Short mmCIF file of C-alpha atoms and ligand atoms in Angstrom, two decimals:
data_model
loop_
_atom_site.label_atom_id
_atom_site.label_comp_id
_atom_site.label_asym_id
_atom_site.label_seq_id
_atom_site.Cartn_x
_atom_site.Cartn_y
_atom_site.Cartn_z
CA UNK A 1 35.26 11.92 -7.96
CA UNK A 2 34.02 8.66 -6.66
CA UNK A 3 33.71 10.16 -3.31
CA UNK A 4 31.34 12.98 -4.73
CA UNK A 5 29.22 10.65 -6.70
CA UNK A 6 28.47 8.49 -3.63
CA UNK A 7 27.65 11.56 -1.67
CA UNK A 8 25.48 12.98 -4.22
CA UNK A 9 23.45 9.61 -4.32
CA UNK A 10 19.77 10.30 -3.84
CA UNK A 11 18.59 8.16 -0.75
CA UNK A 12 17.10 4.35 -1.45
CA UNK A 13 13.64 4.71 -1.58
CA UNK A 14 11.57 2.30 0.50
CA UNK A 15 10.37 -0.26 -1.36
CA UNK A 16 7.08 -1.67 0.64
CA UNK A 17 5.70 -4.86 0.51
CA UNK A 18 2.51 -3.40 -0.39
CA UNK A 19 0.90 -0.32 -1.63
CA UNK A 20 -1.86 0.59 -3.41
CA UNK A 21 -1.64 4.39 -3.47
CA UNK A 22 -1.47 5.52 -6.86
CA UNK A 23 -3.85 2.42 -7.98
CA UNK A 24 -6.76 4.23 -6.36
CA UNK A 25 -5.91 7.41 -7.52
CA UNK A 26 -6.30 6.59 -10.87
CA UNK A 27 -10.01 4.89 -9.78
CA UNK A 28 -10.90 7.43 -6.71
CA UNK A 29 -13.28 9.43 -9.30
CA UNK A 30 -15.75 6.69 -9.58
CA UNK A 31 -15.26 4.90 -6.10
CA UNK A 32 -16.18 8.64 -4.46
CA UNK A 33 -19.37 8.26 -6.87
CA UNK A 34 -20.09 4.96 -5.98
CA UNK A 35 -19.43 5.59 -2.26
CA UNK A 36 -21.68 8.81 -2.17
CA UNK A 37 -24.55 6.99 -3.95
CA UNK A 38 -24.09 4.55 -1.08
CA UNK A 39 -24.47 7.15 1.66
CA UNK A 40 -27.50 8.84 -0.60
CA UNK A 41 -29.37 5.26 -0.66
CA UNK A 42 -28.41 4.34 2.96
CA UNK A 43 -28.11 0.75 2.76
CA UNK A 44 -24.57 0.05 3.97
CA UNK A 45 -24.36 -3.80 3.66
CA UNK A 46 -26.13 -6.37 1.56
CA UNK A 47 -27.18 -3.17 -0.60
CA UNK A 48 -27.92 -1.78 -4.06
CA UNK A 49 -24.05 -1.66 -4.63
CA UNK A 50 -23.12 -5.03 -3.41
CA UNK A 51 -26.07 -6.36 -5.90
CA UNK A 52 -24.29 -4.47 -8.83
CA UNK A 53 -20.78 -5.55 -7.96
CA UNK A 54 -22.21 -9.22 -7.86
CA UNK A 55 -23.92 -8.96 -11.19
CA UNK A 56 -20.63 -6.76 -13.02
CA UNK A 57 -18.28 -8.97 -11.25
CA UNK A 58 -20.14 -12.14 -12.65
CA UNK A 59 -20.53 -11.09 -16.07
CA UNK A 60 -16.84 -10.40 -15.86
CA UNK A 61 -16.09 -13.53 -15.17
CA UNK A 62 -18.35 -15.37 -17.04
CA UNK A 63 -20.25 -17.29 -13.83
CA UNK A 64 -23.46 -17.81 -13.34
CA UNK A 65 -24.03 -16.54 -9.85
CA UNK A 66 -21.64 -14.22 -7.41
CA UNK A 67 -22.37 -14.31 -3.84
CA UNK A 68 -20.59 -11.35 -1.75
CA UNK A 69 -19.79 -12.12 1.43
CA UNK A 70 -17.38 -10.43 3.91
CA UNK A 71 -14.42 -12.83 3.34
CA UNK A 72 -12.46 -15.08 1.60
CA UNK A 73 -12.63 -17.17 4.60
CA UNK A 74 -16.09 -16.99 5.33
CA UNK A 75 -16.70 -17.91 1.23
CA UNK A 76 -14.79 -21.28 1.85
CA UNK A 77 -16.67 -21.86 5.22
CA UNK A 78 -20.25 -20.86 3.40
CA UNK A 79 -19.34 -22.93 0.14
CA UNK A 80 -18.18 -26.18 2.06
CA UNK A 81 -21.89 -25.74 4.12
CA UNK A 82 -23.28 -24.87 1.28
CA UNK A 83 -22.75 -28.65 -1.10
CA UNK A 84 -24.07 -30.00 2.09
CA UNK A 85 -20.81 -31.14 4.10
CA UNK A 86 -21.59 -33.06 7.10
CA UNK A 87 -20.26 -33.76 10.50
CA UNK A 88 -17.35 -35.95 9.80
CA UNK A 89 -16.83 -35.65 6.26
CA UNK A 90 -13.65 -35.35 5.05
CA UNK A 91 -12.03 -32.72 2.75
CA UNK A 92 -8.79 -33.27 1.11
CA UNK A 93 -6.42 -30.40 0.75
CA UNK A 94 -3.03 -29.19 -0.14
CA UNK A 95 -0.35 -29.44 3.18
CA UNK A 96 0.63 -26.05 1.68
CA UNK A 97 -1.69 -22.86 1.93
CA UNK A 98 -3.10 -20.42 3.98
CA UNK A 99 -4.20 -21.45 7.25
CA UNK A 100 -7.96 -20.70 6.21
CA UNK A 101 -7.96 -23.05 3.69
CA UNK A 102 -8.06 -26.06 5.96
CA UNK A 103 -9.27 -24.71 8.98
CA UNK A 104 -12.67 -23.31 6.55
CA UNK A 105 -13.23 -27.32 7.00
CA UNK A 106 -13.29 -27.40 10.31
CA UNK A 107 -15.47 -24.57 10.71
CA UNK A 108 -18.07 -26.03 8.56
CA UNK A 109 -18.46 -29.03 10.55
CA UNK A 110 -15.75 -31.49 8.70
CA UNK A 111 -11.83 -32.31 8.96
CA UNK A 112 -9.50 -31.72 6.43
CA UNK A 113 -7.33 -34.43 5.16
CA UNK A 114 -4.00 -33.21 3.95
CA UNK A 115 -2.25 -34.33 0.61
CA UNK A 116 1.69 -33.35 -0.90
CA UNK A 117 1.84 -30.73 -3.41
CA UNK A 118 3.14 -31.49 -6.71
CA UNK A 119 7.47 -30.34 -7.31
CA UNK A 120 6.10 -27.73 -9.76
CA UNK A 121 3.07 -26.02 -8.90
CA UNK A 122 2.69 -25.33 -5.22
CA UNK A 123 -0.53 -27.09 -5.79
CA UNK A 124 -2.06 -30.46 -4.56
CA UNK A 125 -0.53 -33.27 -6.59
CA UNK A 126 -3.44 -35.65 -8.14
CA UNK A 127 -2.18 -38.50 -7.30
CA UNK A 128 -1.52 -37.73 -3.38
CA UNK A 129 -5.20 -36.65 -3.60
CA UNK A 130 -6.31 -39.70 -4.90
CA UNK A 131 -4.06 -41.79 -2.46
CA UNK A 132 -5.78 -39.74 0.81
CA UNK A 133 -9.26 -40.58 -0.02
CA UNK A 134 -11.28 -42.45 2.18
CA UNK A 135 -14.70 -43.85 2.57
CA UNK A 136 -14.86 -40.62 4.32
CA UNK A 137 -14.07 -38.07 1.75
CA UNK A 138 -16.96 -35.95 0.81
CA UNK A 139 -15.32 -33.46 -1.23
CA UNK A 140 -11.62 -32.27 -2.84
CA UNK A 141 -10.33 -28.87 -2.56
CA UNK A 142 -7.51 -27.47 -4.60
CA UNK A 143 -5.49 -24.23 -3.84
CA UNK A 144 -4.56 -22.32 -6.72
CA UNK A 145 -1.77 -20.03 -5.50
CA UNK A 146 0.92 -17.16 -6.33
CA UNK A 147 0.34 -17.00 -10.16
CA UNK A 148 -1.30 -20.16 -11.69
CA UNK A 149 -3.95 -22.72 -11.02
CA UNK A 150 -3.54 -26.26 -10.00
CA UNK A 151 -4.07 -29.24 -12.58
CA UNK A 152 -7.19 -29.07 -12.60
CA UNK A 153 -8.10 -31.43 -15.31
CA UNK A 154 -5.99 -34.25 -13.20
CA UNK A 155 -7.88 -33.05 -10.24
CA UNK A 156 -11.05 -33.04 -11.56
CA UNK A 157 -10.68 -36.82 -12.92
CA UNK A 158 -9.64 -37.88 -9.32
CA UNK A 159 -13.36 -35.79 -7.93
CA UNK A 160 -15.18 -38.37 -10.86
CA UNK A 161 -13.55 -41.50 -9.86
CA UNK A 162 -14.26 -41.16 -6.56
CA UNK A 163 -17.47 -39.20 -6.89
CA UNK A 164 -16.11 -36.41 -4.53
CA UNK A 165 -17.28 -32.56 -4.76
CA UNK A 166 -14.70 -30.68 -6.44
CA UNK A 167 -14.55 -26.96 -4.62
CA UNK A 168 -11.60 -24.59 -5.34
CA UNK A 169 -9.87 -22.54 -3.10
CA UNK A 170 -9.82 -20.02 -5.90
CA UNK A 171 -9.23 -16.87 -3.17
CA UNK A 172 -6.05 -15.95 -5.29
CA UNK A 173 -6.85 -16.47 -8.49
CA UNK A 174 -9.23 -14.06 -9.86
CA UNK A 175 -8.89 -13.51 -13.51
CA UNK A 176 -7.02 -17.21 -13.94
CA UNK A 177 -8.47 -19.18 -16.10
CA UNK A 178 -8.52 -23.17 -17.21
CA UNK A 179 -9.38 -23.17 -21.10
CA UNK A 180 -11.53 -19.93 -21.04
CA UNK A 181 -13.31 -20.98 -18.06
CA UNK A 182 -12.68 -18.78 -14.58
CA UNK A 183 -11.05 -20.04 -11.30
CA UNK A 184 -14.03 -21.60 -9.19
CA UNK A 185 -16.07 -22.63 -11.97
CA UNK A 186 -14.93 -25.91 -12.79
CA UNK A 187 -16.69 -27.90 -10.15
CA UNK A 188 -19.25 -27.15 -7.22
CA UNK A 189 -18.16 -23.75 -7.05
CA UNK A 190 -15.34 -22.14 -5.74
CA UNK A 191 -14.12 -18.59 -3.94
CA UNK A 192 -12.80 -15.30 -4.26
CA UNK A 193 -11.29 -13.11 -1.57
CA UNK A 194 -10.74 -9.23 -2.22
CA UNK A 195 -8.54 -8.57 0.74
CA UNK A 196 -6.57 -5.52 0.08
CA UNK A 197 -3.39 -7.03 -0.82
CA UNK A 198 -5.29 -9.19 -3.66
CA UNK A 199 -5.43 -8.81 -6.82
CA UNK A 200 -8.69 -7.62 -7.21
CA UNK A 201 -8.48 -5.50 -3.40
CA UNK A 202 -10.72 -3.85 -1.17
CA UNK A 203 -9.79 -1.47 1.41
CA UNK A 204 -10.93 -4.41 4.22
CA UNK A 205 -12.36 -7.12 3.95
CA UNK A 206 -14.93 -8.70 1.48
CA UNK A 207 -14.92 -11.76 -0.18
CA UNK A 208 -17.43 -13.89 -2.11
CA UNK A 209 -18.87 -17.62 -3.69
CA UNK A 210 -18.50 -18.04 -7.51
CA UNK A 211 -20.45 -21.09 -9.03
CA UNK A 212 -22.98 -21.74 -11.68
CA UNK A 213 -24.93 -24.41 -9.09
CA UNK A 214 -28.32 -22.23 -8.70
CA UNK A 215 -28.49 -24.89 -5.65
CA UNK A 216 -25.16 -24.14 -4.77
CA UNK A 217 -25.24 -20.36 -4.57
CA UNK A 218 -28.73 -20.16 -2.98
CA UNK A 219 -27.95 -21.79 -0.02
CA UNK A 220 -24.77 -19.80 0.26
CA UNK A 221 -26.48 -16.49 -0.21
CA UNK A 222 -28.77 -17.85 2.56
CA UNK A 223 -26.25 -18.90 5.11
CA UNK A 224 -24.35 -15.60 4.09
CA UNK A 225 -27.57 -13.61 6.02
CA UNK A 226 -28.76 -15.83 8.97
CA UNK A 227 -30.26 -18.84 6.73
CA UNK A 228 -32.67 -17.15 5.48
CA UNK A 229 -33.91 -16.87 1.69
CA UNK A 230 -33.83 -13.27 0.32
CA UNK A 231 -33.48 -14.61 -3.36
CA UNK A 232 -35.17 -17.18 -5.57
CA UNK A 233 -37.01 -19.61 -3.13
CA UNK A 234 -36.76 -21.67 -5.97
CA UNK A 235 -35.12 -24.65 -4.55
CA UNK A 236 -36.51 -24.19 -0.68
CA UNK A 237 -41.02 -24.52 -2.00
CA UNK A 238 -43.03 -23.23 0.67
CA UNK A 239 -40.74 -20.97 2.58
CA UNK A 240 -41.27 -17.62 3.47
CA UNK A 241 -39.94 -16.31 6.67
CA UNK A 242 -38.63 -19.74 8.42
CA UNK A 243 -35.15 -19.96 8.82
CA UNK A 244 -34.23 -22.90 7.22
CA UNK A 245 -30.73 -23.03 8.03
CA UNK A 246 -28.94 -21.91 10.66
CA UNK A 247 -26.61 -18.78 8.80
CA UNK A 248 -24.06 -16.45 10.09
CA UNK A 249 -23.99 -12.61 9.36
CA UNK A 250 -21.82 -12.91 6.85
CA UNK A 251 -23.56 -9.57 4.19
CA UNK A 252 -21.13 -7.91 2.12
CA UNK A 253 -20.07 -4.12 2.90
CA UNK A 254 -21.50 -1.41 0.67
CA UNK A 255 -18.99 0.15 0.99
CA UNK A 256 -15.89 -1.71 -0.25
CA UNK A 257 -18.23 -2.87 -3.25
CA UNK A 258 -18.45 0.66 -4.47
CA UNK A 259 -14.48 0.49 -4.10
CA UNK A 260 -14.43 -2.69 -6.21
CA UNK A 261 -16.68 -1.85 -8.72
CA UNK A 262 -14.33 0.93 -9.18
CA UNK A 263 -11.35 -1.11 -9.07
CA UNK A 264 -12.85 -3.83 -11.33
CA UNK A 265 -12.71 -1.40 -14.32
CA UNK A 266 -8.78 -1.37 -14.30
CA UNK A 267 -8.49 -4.96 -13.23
CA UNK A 268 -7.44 -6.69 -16.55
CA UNK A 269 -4.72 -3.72 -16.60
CA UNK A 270 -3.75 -4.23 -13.53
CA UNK A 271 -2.83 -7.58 -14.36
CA UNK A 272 -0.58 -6.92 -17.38
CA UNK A 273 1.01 -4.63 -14.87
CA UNK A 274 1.80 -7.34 -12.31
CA UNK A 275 2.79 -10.10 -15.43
CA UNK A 276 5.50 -7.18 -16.94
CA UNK A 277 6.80 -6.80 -13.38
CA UNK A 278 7.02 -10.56 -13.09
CA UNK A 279 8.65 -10.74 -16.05
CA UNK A 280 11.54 -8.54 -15.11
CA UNK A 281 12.20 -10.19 -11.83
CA UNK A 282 12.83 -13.33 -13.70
CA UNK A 283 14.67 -11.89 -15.97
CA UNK A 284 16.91 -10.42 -13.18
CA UNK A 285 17.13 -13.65 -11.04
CA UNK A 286 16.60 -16.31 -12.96
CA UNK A 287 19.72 -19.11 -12.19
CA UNK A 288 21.75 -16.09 -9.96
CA UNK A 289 23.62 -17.85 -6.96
CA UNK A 290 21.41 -18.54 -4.25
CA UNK A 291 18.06 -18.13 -6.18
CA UNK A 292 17.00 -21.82 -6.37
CA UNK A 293 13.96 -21.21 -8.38
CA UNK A 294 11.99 -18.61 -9.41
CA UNK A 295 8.48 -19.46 -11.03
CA UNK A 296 7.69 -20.99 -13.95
CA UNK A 297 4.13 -21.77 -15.89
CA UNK A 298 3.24 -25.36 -15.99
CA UNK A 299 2.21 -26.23 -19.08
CA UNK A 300 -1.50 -28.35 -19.22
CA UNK A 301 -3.26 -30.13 -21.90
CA UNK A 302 -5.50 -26.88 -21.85
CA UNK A 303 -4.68 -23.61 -22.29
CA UNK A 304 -4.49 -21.39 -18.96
CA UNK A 305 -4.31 -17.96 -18.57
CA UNK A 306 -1.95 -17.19 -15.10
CA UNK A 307 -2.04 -13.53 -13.23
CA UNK A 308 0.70 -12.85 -11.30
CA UNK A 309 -0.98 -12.39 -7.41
CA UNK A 310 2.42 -13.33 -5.88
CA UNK A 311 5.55 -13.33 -7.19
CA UNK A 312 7.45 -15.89 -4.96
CA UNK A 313 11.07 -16.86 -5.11
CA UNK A 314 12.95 -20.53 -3.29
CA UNK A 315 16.01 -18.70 -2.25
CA UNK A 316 19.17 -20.36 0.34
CA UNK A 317 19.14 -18.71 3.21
CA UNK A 318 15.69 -17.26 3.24
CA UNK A 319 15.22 -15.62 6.96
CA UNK A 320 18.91 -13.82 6.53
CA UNK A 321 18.33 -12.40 3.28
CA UNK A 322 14.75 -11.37 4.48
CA UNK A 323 15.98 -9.60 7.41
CA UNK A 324 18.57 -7.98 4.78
CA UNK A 325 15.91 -6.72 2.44
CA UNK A 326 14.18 -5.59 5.37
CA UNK A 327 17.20 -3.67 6.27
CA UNK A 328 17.12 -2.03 3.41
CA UNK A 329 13.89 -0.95 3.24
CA UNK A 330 11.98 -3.72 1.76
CA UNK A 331 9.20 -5.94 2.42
CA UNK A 332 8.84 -9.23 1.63
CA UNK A 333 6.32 -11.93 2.92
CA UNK A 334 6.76 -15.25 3.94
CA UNK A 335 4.27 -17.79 1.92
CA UNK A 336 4.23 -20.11 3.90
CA UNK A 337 6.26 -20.55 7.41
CA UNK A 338 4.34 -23.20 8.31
CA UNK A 339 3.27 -26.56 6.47
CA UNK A 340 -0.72 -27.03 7.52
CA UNK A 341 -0.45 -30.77 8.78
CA UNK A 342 2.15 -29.25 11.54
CA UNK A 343 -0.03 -26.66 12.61
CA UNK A 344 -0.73 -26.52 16.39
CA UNK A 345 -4.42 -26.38 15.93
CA UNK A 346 -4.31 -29.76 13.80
CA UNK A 347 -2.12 -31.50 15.76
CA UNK A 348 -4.84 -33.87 16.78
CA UNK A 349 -5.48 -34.89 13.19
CA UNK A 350 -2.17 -36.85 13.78
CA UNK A 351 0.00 -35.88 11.35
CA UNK A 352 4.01 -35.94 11.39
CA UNK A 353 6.90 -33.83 9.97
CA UNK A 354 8.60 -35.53 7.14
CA UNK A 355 4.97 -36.70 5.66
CA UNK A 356 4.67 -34.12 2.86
CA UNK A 357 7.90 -33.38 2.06
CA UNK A 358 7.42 -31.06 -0.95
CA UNK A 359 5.49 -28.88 1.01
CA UNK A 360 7.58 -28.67 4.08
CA UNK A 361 10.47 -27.98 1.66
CA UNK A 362 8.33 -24.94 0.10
CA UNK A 363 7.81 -23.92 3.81
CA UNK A 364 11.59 -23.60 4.08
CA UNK A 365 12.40 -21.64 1.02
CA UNK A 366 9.81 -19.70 -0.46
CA UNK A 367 9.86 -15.89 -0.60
CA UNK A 368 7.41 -13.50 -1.81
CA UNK A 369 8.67 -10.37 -3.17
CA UNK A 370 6.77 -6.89 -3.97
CA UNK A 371 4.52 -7.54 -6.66
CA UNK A 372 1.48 -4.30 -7.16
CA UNK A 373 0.57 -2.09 -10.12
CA UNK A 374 2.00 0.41 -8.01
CA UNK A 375 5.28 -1.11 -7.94
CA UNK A 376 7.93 1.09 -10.34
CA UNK A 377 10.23 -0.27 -12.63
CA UNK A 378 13.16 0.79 -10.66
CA UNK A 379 12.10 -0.81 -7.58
CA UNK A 380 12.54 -4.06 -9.43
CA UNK A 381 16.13 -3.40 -10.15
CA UNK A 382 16.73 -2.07 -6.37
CA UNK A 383 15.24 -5.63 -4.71
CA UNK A 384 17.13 -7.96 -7.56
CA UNK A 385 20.53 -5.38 -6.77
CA UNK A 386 19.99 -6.13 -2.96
CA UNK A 387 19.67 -9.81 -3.76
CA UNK A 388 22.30 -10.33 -5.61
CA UNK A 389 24.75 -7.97 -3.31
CA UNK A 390 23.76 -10.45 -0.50
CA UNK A 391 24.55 -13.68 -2.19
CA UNK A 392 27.53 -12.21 -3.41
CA UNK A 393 28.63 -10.88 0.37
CA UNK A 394 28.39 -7.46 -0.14
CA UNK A 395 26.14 -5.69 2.83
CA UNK A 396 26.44 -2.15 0.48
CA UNK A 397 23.99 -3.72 -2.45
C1 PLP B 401 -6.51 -14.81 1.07
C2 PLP B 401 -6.79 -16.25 1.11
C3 PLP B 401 -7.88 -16.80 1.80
C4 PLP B 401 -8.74 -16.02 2.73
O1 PLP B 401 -9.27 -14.85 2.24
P1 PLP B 401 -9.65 -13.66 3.26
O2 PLP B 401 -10.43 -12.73 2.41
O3 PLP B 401 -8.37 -13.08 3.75
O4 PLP B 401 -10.46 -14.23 4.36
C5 PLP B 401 -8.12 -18.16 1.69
N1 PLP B 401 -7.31 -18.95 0.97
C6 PLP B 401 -6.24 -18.47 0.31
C7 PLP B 401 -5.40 -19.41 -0.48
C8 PLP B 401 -5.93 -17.12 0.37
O5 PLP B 401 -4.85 -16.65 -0.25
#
């Protein structure tokens, strides 16, 4: 009998790192309406539909001015230009993030000065932030990543006492909020990206600056098309066709704003999607041998909303049991391999292993695990299965 069962066993479905199939299925209605009215109008970047995803996408989340650009990475770049950052001026930032997060810095004329993250968040402690500053240090620049923001009323008390810009890398954290207000908003302004694999995703690339500076977002929607002033002139008297700055071609695509508008209308579903999935792998893994940690909401003074982007695990053997998920059929990701003071393109700035050791820890261990709307039920019990038949020796599981 056992021998009949295991024959009749329906194959292990694949279970992807990412998808987004069935997601835009659900929207494809109104993004094919949005996208023909596109083509109809025949403005295909910088547009009529990039100016309504700006103004839905801000009302949404409650700033005063979006600025769509065609990256998350070009947002940080254009946001650090855009409070004024000059040659030399230092930024602080976490030792752990994406590699755009500190190199934005250097692409905007400065040098990023790397702090420890805090044992609980993933995020820059406060008080390695405050320790890095120097008569250098222009601004501060918190990560919010995976699922929750950083502390930012900690962070934003080290930005006062040292009169630093506070900017947030806020590309993750759409929909995340610090007592009502959004990711981005709390100081000079802060970013979105809407990469596909986000959580608010395009199908490419697009990105944008949230703030409610008018200062602030005028000069980024300036730099965003060559330095030059298609809005209110309102801060810049007496300019009409000068280029004032010198901006990059950084216009949003027409086209993947008439996919996120569409998108947009199932976002705050899409996110009780992703926290009921997150749910359920914690409830799987949580303290099972060889899960070190899976993640956990830090509780502030404030209330905070989080949305599940990432779902990450600290796991032993991390490479082995990716390879054996892998095996099986399913993706994973590492955030992050590599700590950003120990990247080859910094090495000039100096900095030595063993210096942050939190984050080169978190560099060691950290596993991110399918997390999408998409993502069925029963795939959750398939990767926590595989998991748990690895730590417990068994290659079958
Ligand atoms: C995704 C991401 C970015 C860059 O966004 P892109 O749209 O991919 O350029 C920057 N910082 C962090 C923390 C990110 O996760």
């Amino acid at each position: 009998m056992e021998h009949a069962a295991a024959l009749t066993r329906a194959p292990a479905v694949p279970v992807p790192f990412f998808t987004q199939a069935a997601t835009l299925d659900a929207v494809w209605p109104l993004a094919e309406a949005n996208l023909a009215e596109v083509v109809a109008r025949g403005k295909y970047s910088h547009g009529h539909m990039v100016e309504r995803f700006e103004r839905v996408l801000a009302e949404h989340i409650g700033a005063a001015h979006v600025v769509g650009v065609n990256s998350g990475t070009d947002a940080l770049v254009l946001l650090l230009r855009a409070i004024g950052l000059e040659p030399g001026d230092e930024v602080i930032v976490p030792a752990f993030s994406f590699i755009a997060t500190a190199s934005s810095v250097v692409l905007a004329g400065g040098r990023p000065a790397f702090a420890d993250i805090g044992p609980d968040d993933y995020a820059i402690d406060p008080a390695a932030a405050a320790d890095a500053v120097t008569d250098h240090t222009r601004a501060l620049m918190p990560v919010h990543l995976f699922h929750q923001l950083a502390d930012l009323g900690a962070l934003s008390a080290v930005a006062d006492r040292f009169a630093l810009s506070l900017v947030e890398d806020s590309a993750e954290a759409v929909g995340m909020r610090w007592d009502g207000r959004h990711a981005g908003l709390l100081g000079s302004g802060g970013v979105l990206s809407f990469f596909p694999t986000k959580t608010l995703g395009a199908l490419g690339d697009a990105g944008a600056v949230v703030t409610d500076d008018d200062r602030v977002a005028d000069a980024a929607a300036a730099l965003r098309h060559h330095g030059r002033f298609g809005r209110t002139l309102a801060h810049f008297p007496g300019i009409a066709n000068e280029t004032v700055l010198p901006g990059i071609n950084s216009k949003m695509d027409d086209f993947q704003a008439a996919i996120l508008l569409a998108k947009l209308t199932r976002l705050d579903a899409d996110i009780a999607r992703r926290a009921e999935l997150a749910r359920a792998y914690t409830e799987r893994l949580a303290d099972r041998p060889g899960v070190l940690r899976t993640p956990t909401v830090v509780a502030r003074d404030v209330p905070t909303d989080p949305v599940f982007y990432v779902y990450l695990v600290e796991v032993e053997r991390r490479d082995e049991l990716a390879a054996h998920l892998a095996a099986h059929g399913v993706g994973t990701e590492t955030y992050y391999p590599v700590p950003l003071h120990l990247q080859p393109c910094f090495a000039e700035l100096g900095y030595r292993p063993g210096q942050f050791p939190v984050a080169e820890a978190a560099c060691a261990h950290t596993l991110a695990l399918p997390l999408y709307p998409d993502l069925p039920d029963t795939a959750v019990d398939r990767v926590c299965d595989l998991i748990g038949g690895f730590y417990a020796g068994r290659a079958d599981l």
